[in-house]
Short mmCIF file of C-alpha atoms in Angstrom, two decimals:
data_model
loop_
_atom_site.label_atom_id
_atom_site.label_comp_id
_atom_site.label_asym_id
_atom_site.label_seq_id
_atom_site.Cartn_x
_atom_site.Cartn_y
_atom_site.Cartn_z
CA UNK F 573 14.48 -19.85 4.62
CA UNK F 574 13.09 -16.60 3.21
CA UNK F 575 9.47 -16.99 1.74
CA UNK F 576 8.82 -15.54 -1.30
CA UNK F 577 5.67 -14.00 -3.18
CA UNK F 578 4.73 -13.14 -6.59
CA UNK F 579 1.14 -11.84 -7.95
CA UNK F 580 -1.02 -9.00 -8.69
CA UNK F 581 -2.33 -6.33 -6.71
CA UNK F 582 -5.96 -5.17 -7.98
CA UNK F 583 -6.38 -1.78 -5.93
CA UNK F 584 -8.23 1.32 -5.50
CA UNK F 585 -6.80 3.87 -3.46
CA UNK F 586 -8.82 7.12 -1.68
CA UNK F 587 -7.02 10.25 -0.40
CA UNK F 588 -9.37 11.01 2.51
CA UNK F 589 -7.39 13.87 4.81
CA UNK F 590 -10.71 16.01 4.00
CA UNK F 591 -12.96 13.88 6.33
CA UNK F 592 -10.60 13.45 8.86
CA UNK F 593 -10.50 16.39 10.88
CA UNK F 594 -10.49 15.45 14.53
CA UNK F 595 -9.09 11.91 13.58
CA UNK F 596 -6.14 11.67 15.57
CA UNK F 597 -2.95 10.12 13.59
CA UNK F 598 -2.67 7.83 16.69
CA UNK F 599 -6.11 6.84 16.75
CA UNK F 600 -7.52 5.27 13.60
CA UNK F 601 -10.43 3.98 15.08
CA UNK F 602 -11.79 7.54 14.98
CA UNK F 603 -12.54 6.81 11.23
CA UNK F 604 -14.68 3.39 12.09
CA UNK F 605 -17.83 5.39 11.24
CA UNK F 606 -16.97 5.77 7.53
CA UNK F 607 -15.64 2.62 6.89
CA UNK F 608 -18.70 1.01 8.35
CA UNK F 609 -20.89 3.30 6.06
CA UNK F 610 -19.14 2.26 3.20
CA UNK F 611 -19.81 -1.50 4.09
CA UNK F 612 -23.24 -1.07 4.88
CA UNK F 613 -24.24 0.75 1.62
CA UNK F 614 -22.05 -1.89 -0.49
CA UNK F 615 -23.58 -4.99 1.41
CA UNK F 616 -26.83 -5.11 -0.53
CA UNK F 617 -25.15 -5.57 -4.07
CA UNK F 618 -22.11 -7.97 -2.80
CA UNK F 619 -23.27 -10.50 -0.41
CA UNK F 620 -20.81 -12.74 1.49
CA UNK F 621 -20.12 -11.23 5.01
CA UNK F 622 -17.35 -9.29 6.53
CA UNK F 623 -15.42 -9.46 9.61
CA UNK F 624 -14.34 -7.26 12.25
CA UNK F 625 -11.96 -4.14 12.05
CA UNK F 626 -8.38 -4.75 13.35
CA UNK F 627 -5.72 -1.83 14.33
CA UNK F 628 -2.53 -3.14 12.50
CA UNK F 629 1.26 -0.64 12.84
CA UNK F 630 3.88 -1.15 10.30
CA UNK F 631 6.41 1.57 9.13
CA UNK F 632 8.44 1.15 5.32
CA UNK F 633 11.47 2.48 4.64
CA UNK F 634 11.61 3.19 0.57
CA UNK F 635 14.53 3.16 -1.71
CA UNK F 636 15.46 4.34 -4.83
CA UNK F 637 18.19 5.14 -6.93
CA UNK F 638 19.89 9.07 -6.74
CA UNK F 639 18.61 9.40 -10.15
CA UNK F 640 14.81 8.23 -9.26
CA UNK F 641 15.43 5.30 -11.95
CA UNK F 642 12.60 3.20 -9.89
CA UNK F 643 9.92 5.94 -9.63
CA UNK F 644 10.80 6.91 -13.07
CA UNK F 645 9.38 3.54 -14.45
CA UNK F 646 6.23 3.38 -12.20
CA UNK F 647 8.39 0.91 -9.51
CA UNK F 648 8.55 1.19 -5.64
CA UNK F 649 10.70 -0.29 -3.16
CA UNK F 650 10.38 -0.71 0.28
CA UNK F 651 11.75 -2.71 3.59
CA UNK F 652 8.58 -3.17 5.57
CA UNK F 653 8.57 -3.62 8.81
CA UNK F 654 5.53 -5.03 11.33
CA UNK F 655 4.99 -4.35 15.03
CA UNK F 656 2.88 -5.96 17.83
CA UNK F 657 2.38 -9.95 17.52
CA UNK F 658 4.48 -9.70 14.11
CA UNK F 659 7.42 -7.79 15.50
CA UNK F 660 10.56 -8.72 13.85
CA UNK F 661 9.42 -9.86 10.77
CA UNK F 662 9.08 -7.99 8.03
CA UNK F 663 8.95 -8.36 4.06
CA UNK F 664 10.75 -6.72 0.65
CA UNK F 665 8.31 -5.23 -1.52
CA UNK F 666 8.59 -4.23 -5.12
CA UNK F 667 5.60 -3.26 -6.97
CA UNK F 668 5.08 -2.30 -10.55
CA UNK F 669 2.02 -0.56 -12.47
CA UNK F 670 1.24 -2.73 -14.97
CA UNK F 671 -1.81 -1.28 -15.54
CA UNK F 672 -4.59 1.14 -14.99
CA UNK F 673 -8.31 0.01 -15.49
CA UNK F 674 -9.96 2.83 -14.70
CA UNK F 675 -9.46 3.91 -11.83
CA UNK F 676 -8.43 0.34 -10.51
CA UNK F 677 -4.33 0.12 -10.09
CA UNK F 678 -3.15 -3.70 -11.19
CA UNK F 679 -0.03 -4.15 -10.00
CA UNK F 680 3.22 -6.92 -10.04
CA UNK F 681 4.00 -7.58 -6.27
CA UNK F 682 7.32 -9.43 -5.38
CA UNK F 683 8.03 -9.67 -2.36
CA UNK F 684 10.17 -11.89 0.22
CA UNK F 685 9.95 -12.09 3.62
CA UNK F 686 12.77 -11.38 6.02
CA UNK F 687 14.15 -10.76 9.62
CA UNK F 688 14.26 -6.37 10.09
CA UNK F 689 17.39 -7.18 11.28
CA UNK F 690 18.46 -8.38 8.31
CA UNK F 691 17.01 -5.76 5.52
CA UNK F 692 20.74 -3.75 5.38
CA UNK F 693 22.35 -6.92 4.61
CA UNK F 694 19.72 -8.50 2.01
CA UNK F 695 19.87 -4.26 0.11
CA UNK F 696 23.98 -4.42 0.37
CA UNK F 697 23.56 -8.18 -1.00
CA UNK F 698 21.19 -7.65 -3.68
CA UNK F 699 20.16 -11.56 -3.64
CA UNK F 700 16.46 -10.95 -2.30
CA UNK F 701 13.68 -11.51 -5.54
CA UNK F 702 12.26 -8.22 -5.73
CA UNK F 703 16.06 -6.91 -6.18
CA UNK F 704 16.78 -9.41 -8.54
CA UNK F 705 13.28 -8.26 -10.14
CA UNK F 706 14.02 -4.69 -10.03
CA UNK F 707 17.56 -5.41 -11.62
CA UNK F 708 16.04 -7.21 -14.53
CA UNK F 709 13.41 -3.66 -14.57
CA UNK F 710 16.75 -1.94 -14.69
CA UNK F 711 18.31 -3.69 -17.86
CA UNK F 712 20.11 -6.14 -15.70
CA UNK F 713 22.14 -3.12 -13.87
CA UNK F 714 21.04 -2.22 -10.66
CA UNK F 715 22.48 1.05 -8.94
CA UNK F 716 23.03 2.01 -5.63
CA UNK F 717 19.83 1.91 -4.06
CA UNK F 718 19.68 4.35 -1.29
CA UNK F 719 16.55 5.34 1.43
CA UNK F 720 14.75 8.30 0.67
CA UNK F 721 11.07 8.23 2.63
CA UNK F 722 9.22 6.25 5.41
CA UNK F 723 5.92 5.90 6.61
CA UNK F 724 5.19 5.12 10.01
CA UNK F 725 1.52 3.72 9.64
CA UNK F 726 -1.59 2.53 12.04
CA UNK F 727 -4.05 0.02 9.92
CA UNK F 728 -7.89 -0.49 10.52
CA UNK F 729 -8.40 -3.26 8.51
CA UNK F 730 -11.65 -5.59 7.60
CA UNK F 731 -12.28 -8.38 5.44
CA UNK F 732 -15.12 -9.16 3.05
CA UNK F 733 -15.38 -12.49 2.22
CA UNK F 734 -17.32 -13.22 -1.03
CA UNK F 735 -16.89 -17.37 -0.82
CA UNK F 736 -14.87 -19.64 -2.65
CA UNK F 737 -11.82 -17.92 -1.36
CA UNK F 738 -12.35 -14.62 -2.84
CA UNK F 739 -12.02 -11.72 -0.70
CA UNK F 740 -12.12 -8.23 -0.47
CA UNK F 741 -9.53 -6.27 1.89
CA UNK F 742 -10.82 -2.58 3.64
CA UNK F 743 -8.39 -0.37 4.79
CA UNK F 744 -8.32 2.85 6.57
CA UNK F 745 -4.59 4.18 6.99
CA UNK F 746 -3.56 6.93 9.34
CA UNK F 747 0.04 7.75 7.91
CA UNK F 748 3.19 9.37 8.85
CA UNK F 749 4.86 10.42 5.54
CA UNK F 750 8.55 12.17 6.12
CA UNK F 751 11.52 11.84 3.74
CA UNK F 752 14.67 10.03 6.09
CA UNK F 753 16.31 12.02 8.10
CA UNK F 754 13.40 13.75 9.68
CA UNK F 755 11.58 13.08 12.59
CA UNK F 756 8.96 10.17 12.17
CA UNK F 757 6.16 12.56 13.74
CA UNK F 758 7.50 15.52 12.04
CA UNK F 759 5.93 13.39 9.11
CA UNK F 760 3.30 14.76 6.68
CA UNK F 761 0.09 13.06 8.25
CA UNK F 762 -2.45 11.24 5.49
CA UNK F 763 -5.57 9.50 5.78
CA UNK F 764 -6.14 6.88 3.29
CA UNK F 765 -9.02 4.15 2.39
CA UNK F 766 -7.95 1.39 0.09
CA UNK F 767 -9.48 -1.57 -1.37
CA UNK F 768 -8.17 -4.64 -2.69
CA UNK F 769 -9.17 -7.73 -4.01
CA UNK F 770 -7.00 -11.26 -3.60
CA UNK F 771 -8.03 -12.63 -7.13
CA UNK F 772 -8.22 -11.56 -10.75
CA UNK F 773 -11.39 -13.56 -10.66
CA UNK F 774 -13.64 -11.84 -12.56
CA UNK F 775 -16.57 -11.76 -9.42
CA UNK F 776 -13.41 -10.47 -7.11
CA UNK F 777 -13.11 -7.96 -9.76
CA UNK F 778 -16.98 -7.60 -10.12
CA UNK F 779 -17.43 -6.56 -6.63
CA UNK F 780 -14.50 -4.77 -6.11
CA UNK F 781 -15.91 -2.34 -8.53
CA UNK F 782 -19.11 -2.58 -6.60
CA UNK F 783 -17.30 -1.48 -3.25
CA UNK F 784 -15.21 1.57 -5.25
CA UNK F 785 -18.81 2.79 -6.32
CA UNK F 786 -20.24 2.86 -2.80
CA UNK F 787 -16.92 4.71 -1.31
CA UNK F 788 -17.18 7.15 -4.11
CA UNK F 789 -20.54 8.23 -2.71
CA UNK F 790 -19.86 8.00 0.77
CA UNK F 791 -16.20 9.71 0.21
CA UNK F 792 -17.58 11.99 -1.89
CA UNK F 793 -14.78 11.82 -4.53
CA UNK F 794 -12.90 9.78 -6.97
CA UNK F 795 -9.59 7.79 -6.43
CA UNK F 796 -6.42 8.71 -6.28
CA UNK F 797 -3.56 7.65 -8.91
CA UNK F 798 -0.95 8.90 -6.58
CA UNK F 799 0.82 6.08 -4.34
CA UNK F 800 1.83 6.47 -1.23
CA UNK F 801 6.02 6.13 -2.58
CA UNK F 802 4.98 8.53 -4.77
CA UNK F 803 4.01 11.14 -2.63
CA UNK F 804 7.07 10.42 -0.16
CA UNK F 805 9.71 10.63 -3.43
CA UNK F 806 8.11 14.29 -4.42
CA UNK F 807 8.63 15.32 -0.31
CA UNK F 808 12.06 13.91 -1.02
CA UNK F 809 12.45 16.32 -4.45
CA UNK F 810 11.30 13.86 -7.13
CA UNK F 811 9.69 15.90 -9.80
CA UNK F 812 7.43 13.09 -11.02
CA UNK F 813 8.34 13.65 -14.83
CA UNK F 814 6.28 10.10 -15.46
CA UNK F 815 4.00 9.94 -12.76
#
């Protein structure tokens, strides 16, 4: 039986392909020394304790409509796909901007998980939650949804734990972005750091904020409002006339 997910993603998101010359794409681990700079000046002011980094690889394929009617309304799409341990399984994703609090991107996450094998039949069926979701976005009419991007991406990832189940998730993404068709390392390469927290609870929220402060300094800039299906629909020609 497919599993299914609903809730809100409470995000920041850094552009970082300034500091990353020398990373290799295949290598995120080259970008360890940041990350643990970043965690080391926001310790003092969140407490809890973090884990180790982890290398995670996943690709997405995202879809849209020939008319962009998904990036249009701040929506995304995309068949993800996990390798290593998880190979084989993979989940539909559909997120919505509901919001922008500062810099801090809320947004609706539906998502349901399902065999790769199967994502051409669940798009052709249009059963799967975040299509019925994205239907309902649509006035209850959803076009032909067709692939326009991928990302083929390698994952250092941490945890912060703040207690009481609240957590913080660290990211450092070396990505592959290419509109289909294209070769997968012909992609546009991207460095990204994101942050996340699992809870609306205001302290989640609290030190989130916390954490975005302390990358701004050590990342010497402010975060992005561009998402990664974003940037792949404008290499695929979106104009971005509501981005």
């Amino acid at each position: 039986m497919p599993v299914s997910a609903v809730g809100v993603e409470y995000e920041y998101k850094w552009r970082v392909d300034a500091l990353a010359d020398g990373w290799a794409p295949e290598e995120p681990e080259r970008g360890d020394a940041i990350v643990e700079e970043i965690l080391r000046s926001a310790a003092p002011a969140l407490g809890g304790e973090h884990g180790e980094l982890h290398t995670f690889a996943q690709s997405a394929l995202y879809f849209d409509t020939a008319a962009w009617d998904l990036a249009e309304r701040n929506l995304s799409l995309a068949g993800l796909v996990n390798y290593g341990a998880m190979t084989g399984t993979g989940w539909l994703v559909l997120k919505e901007t509901v919001r922008w609090a500062g810099h801090r991107r809320d947004a609706l996450e539906v998502a349901e998980s399902l065999d790769t094998r199967e994502l051409a039949k669940a798009m052709t069926e249009g059963q799967a939650e975040p299509l019925r979701r994205a239907s309902q976005r649509l006035g209850n009419s959803l076009p032909e949804l067709v692939p326009f991007g991928k990302v083929v991406q390698r994952r250092r990832k941490v945890l912060w734990r703040l207690g009481e189940g609240l957590a913080l998730g660290i990211t450092l993404d070396s990505s592959r972005l290419s509109a289909t068709g294209t070769q997968a390392d012909a992609g546009t390469p991207t460095w990204w750091f994101e942050i996340e927290a699992n809870s609306g609870d205001q302290r989640a929220l609290n030190a989130l904020a916390h954490l975005a402060s302390a990358a701004d300094t050590v990342l010497g800039s402010a975060p992005s409002h561009t998402t990664k299906p974003q940037l792949a629909a404008r290499i695929a020609g979106w104009q971005g006339s509501r981005a």
